[in-house]
Each structure stands twice: as C-alpha cells, then as structure tokens.
Amino acid sequence: MAWKLSDEAIKLAQETQAKYGVPASVTLGQFITESGAGTSNLFKLSNNGFGIIGSYNGQKVWYNDRYWRKYPSLAASFDDHGRLLSSGKYAEATKGAKTVDEYLDAILPIYAPSSDGNSGYPALLRAVIRDNNLTQYDTGVYSGSGGSASVSSASTSGVSGSASETGTDIL
C-alpha cells in the first residue's frame, strides 16, 4: 500500500531528531507503521501518530477498549514521541547506538516485546524504513518536496506497539 508523507511530518521528524536524538527515519517509520502516515481512525480521532496509550495533558480518547493520548496537533504528537523515546528505559537502552539498526535493536525489545504478541513488528518497521529510504531524512535539512513524499508499506493495519512500563508513557 502506498502512503503519503507530508512535508510537515518530515520536518517534524527532523526537528525531534535535533531536539531528542531519535533518528528521523525511526520516527517516520513508526508514524507510517502505527498510523498509516496519519490515515488511521485513531489518528483521525486524536492526532496520535504513534499509538501512545494514556493521556496527554489530561486529553485522551477511548478507542478499541483503551484510552489513547489525544494531541492538539501533529507537532505535539511528534514532540511527545521524541520526548518519550529519549527518556527512561529508551534513553538507557540507546546509549552508544551509532546507526539506525543499532538504535532499533535497542528500542524494539522495549517498544514491541515479542511476549506481547509483537513478533512481526520489528521486521515490519525495518522494512518500512528500508523500502522507503527513510534514512535519507536523518541528516541535513529537509527543504520540502512541494507537498508530500510517496512511501509504501507491506501492511500497517492493526499493528500497534506497546511497552511494559507504568504510568501514561506507554507506546
């Protein structure tokens, strides 16, 4: 299936990379995988591009038997994702990661543990990043493509990451 990545999404991913150190390719890959690049029903209800459970500044939406964070904007969703992946268990796990693959090796056991039924998620996320050359957005400044970039994905429907953490900071 083909998806469209907006210039705004690419810019936001690069901004969160600069602010939090999360590779833009990982952010964009998760945005595609988790929300169909902003086309999922959950995203339409909540601006939640990453399937983050809980509430955001007290805002949440009930969907598929649980509460999900509801964001006022796409920018807030991207910023919160970057903040989350640069703190706690994620920050500790990614110390010393020098490549996108090393970064993914560090976060995926936390983000999408196989024990939670996510055995296909790591391969899917890596394929989305690879097949769409998302690492091209990890360096330099993105100048825009005039609206959107076309991307493709094998299948992203029904895939949602999770983590074994407490509180509202759960992907």
mmCIF file of C-alpha atoms in Angstrom:
data_model
loop_
_atom_site.group_PDB
_atom_site.id
_atom_site.type_symbol
_atom_site.label_atom_id
_atom_site.label_comp_id
_atom_site.label_asym_id
_atom_site.label_seq_id
_atom_site.Cartn_x
_atom_site.Cartn_y
_atom_site.Cartn_z
ATOM 1 C CA MET A 1 0.000 0.000 0.000
ATOM 2 C CA ALA A 2 1.259 3.488 -0.776
ATOM 3 C CA TRP A 3 1.193 6.275 1.791
ATOM 4 C CA LYS A 4 1.968 9.984 1.554
ATOM 5 C CA LEU A 5 4.412 11.578 3.970
ATOM 6 C CA SER A 6 3.708 15.269 4.241
ATOM 7 C CA ASP A 7 6.478 17.831 4.267
ATOM 8 C CA GLU A 8 5.237 18.723 7.749
ATOM 9 C CA ALA A 9 5.759 15.151 9.013
ATOM 10 C CA ILE A 10 9.271 15.029 7.575
ATOM 11 C CA LYS A 11 10.125 18.425 9.075
ATOM 12 C CA LEU A 12 8.706 17.422 12.478
ATOM 13 C CA ALA A 13 10.679 14.166 12.467
ATOM 14 C CA GLN A 14 13.869 16.094 11.743
ATOM 15 C CA GLU A 15 13.075 18.633 14.463
ATOM 16 C CA THR A 16 12.559 15.869 17.014
ATOM 17 C CA GLN A 17 15.812 14.265 15.892
ATOM 18 C CA ALA A 18 17.629 17.546 16.550
ATOM 19 C CA LYS A 19 15.855 18.048 19.901
ATOM 20 C CA TYR A 20 15.810 14.485 21.269
ATOM 21 C CA GLY A 21 18.272 12.422 19.215
ATOM 22 C CA VAL A 22 15.654 9.985 17.888
ATOM 23 C CA PRO A 23 16.542 9.260 14.245
ATOM 24 C CA ALA A 24 14.049 10.891 11.885
ATOM 25 C CA SER A 25 13.869 7.634 9.931
ATOM 26 C CA VAL A 26 12.707 5.762 13.040
ATOM 27 C CA THR A 27 10.105 8.426 13.826
ATOM 28 C CA LEU A 28 8.804 8.419 10.247
ATOM 29 C CA GLY A 29 8.854 4.623 10.108
ATOM 30 C CA GLN A 30 6.813 4.414 13.278
ATOM 31 C CA PHE A 31 4.439 7.133 12.041
ATOM 32 C CA ILE A 32 3.789 5.089 8.889
ATOM 33 C CA THR A 33 3.559 1.776 10.749
ATOM 34 C CA GLU A 34 1.445 2.972 13.659
ATOM 35 C CA SER A 35 -0.989 5.329 11.912
ATOM 36 C CA GLY A 36 -0.677 4.710 8.178
ATOM 37 C CA ALA A 37 1.119 8.065 7.917
ATOM 38 C CA GLY A 38 -1.808 9.770 9.598
ATOM 39 C CA THR A 39 -4.662 7.909 7.884
ATOM 40 C CA SER A 40 -5.794 5.558 10.676
ATOM 41 C CA ASN A 41 -9.072 6.028 12.526
ATOM 42 C CA LEU A 42 -7.218 6.532 15.806
ATOM 43 C CA PHE A 43 -5.123 9.275 14.250
ATOM 44 C CA LYS A 44 -8.216 10.983 12.854
ATOM 45 C CA LEU A 45 -9.759 10.995 16.344
ATOM 46 C CA SER A 46 -6.680 12.023 18.286
ATOM 47 C CA ASN A 47 -3.689 13.218 16.197
ATOM 48 C CA ASN A 48 -1.932 10.251 17.848
ATOM 49 C CA GLY A 49 0.563 9.207 15.192
ATOM 50 C CA PHE A 50 2.402 6.642 17.293
ATOM 51 C CA GLY A 51 -0.174 4.621 19.212
ATOM 52 C CA ILE A 52 0.788 6.060 22.587
ATOM 53 C CA ILE A 53 -1.530 4.872 25.344
ATOM 54 C CA GLY A 54 -2.765 7.056 28.196
ATOM 55 C CA SER A 55 -3.420 10.776 28.261
ATOM 56 C CA TYR A 56 -1.608 13.914 27.115
ATOM 57 C CA ASN A 57 -2.121 16.981 29.296
ATOM 58 C CA GLY A 58 -5.294 15.267 30.522
ATOM 59 C CA GLN A 59 -6.570 14.669 26.986
ATOM 60 C CA LYS A 60 -7.447 11.159 25.866
ATOM 61 C CA VAL A 61 -9.787 9.283 23.565
ATOM 62 C CA TRP A 62 -11.461 5.903 24.096
ATOM 63 C CA TYR A 63 -10.823 3.633 21.118
ATOM 64 C CA ASN A 64 -10.673 -0.172 20.785
ATOM 65 C CA ASP A 65 -11.149 -0.808 24.501
ATOM 66 C CA ARG A 66 -8.486 1.538 25.856
ATOM 67 C CA TYR A 67 -7.548 5.172 26.303
ATOM 68 C CA TRP A 68 -5.096 6.725 23.875
ATOM 69 C CA ARG A 69 -3.394 10.070 24.104
ATOM 70 C CA LYS A 70 -5.177 12.863 22.281
ATOM 71 C CA TYR A 71 -2.966 15.616 20.901
ATOM 72 C CA PRO A 72 -3.900 19.140 19.873
ATOM 73 C CA SER A 73 -1.695 18.873 16.778
ATOM 74 C CA LEU A 74 0.577 16.686 14.716
ATOM 75 C CA ALA A 75 3.530 18.652 16.121
ATOM 76 C CA ALA A 76 2.549 17.771 19.694
ATOM 77 C CA SER A 77 2.319 14.074 18.776
ATOM 78 C CA PHE A 78 5.783 14.076 17.180
ATOM 79 C CA ASP A 79 7.303 16.019 20.075
ATOM 80 C CA ASP A 80 5.808 13.694 22.681
ATOM 81 C CA HIS A 81 7.057 10.632 20.770
ATOM 82 C CA GLY A 82 10.572 12.106 20.659
ATOM 83 C CA ARG A 83 10.458 13.011 24.352
ATOM 84 C CA LEU A 84 9.313 9.527 25.269
ATOM 85 C CA LEU A 85 11.971 7.720 23.205
ATOM 86 C CA SER A 86 14.693 9.924 24.665
ATOM 87 C CA SER A 87 13.842 9.239 28.309
ATOM 88 C CA GLY A 88 13.727 6.405 30.811
ATOM 89 C CA LYS A 89 14.311 2.873 29.587
ATOM 90 C CA TYR A 90 14.650 4.027 25.984
ATOM 91 C CA ALA A 91 17.406 6.530 26.752
ATOM 92 C CA GLU A 92 19.321 3.959 28.740
ATOM 93 C CA ALA A 93 18.966 1.315 26.028
ATOM 94 C CA THR A 94 20.093 3.579 23.186
ATOM 95 C CA LYS A 95 23.284 4.874 24.802
ATOM 96 C CA GLY A 96 26.079 4.209 22.358
ATOM 97 C CA ALA A 97 23.832 3.407 19.373
ATOM 98 C CA LYS A 98 25.603 4.753 16.296
ATOM 99 C CA THR A 99 23.355 3.525 13.479
ATOM 100 C CA VAL A 100 19.631 3.267 12.874
ATOM 101 C CA ASP A 101 19.896 -0.532 13.119
ATOM 102 C CA GLU A 102 21.650 -0.275 16.498
ATOM 103 C CA TYR A 103 19.006 2.198 17.656
ATOM 104 C CA LEU A 104 16.220 -0.169 16.585
ATOM 105 C CA ASP A 105 17.990 -3.131 18.210
ATOM 106 C CA ALA A 106 17.952 -1.137 21.459
ATOM 107 C CA ILE A 107 14.362 0.140 21.483
ATOM 108 C CA LEU A 108 12.365 -2.667 19.911
ATOM 109 C CA PRO A 109 12.595 -5.142 22.825
ATOM 110 C CA ILE A 110 11.053 -2.391 24.991
ATOM 111 C CA TYR A 111 8.676 -0.887 22.447
ATOM 112 C CA ALA A 112 7.323 -4.071 20.897
ATOM 113 C CA PRO A 113 8.258 -7.078 23.012
ATOM 114 C CA SER A 114 7.566 -10.432 21.365
ATOM 115 C CA SER A 115 5.953 -11.565 24.594
ATOM 116 C CA ASP A 116 3.155 -9.050 23.892
ATOM 117 C CA GLY A 117 2.415 -10.601 20.507
ATOM 118 C CA ASN A 118 4.525 -8.164 18.505
ATOM 119 C CA SER A 119 6.838 -10.666 16.846
ATOM 120 C CA GLY A 120 6.234 -9.233 13.351
ATOM 121 C CA TYR A 121 6.534 -5.568 14.315
ATOM 122 C CA PRO A 122 10.354 -5.262 14.263
ATOM 123 C CA ALA A 123 10.605 -6.729 10.744
ATOM 124 C CA LEU A 124 7.733 -4.564 9.517
ATOM 125 C CA LEU A 125 9.242 -1.373 10.926
ATOM 126 C CA ARG A 126 12.676 -2.174 9.482
ATOM 127 C CA ALA A 127 11.089 -2.918 6.078
ATOM 128 C CA VAL A 128 9.167 0.369 6.093
ATOM 129 C CA ILE A 129 12.371 2.292 6.879
ATOM 130 C CA ARG A 130 14.434 0.383 4.302
ATOM 131 C CA ASP A 131 11.891 0.158 1.480
ATOM 132 C CA ASN A 132 11.131 3.865 1.654
ATOM 133 C CA ASN A 133 14.728 5.008 2.138
ATOM 134 C CA LEU A 134 13.661 6.920 5.242
ATOM 135 C CA THR A 135 17.281 7.225 6.385
ATOM 136 C CA GLN A 136 17.631 9.952 3.745
ATOM 137 C CA TYR A 137 15.898 12.231 6.266
ATOM 138 C CA ASP A 138 18.368 11.513 9.092
ATOM 139 C CA THR A 139 20.950 14.082 8.046
ATOM 140 C CA GLY A 140 20.903 17.567 6.643
ATOM 141 C CA VAL A 141 17.993 19.911 6.440
ATOM 142 C CA TYR A 142 14.894 18.878 4.564
ATOM 143 C CA SER A 143 13.841 21.561 2.086
ATOM 144 C CA GLY A 144 10.482 20.097 1.158
ATOM 145 C CA SER A 145 9.173 18.339 -1.907
ATOM 146 C CA GLY A 146 6.279 20.598 -2.645
ATOM 147 C CA GLY A 147 3.695 18.835 -0.510
ATOM 148 C CA SER A 148 4.396 15.199 0.138
ATOM 149 C CA ALA A 149 6.642 12.229 -0.452
ATOM 150 C CA SER A 150 5.202 8.902 -1.598
ATOM 151 C CA VAL A 151 6.058 5.885 0.504
ATOM 152 C CA SER A 152 4.967 2.284 0.526
ATOM 153 C CA SER A 153 4.425 -0.352 3.159
ATOM 154 C CA ALA A 154 3.559 -4.030 3.070
ATOM 155 C CA SER A 155 0.830 -3.728 5.666
ATOM 156 C CA THR A 156 0.438 -1.477 8.649
ATOM 157 C CA SER A 157 -3.145 -2.034 9.668
ATOM 158 C CA GLY A 158 -3.705 -3.394 13.125
ATOM 159 C CA VAL A 159 -0.085 -3.028 14.226
ATOM 160 C CA SER A 160 0.444 -1.211 17.475
ATOM 161 C CA GLY A 161 3.482 -1.049 19.682
ATOM 162 C CA SER A 162 3.378 -1.444 23.415
ATOM 163 C CA ALA A 163 5.752 -1.319 26.295
ATOM 164 C CA SER A 164 5.862 -2.846 29.727
ATOM 165 C CA GLU A 165 6.035 0.416 31.630
ATOM 166 C CA THR A 166 3.795 2.031 34.197
ATOM 167 C CA GLY A 167 2.099 5.396 34.054
ATOM 168 C CA THR A 168 0.861 7.108 30.930
ATOM 169 C CA ASP A 169 4.108 7.000 28.929
ATOM 170 C CA ILE A 170 3.404 3.781 27.084
ATOM 171 C CA LEU A 171 3.776 3.284 23.384
#
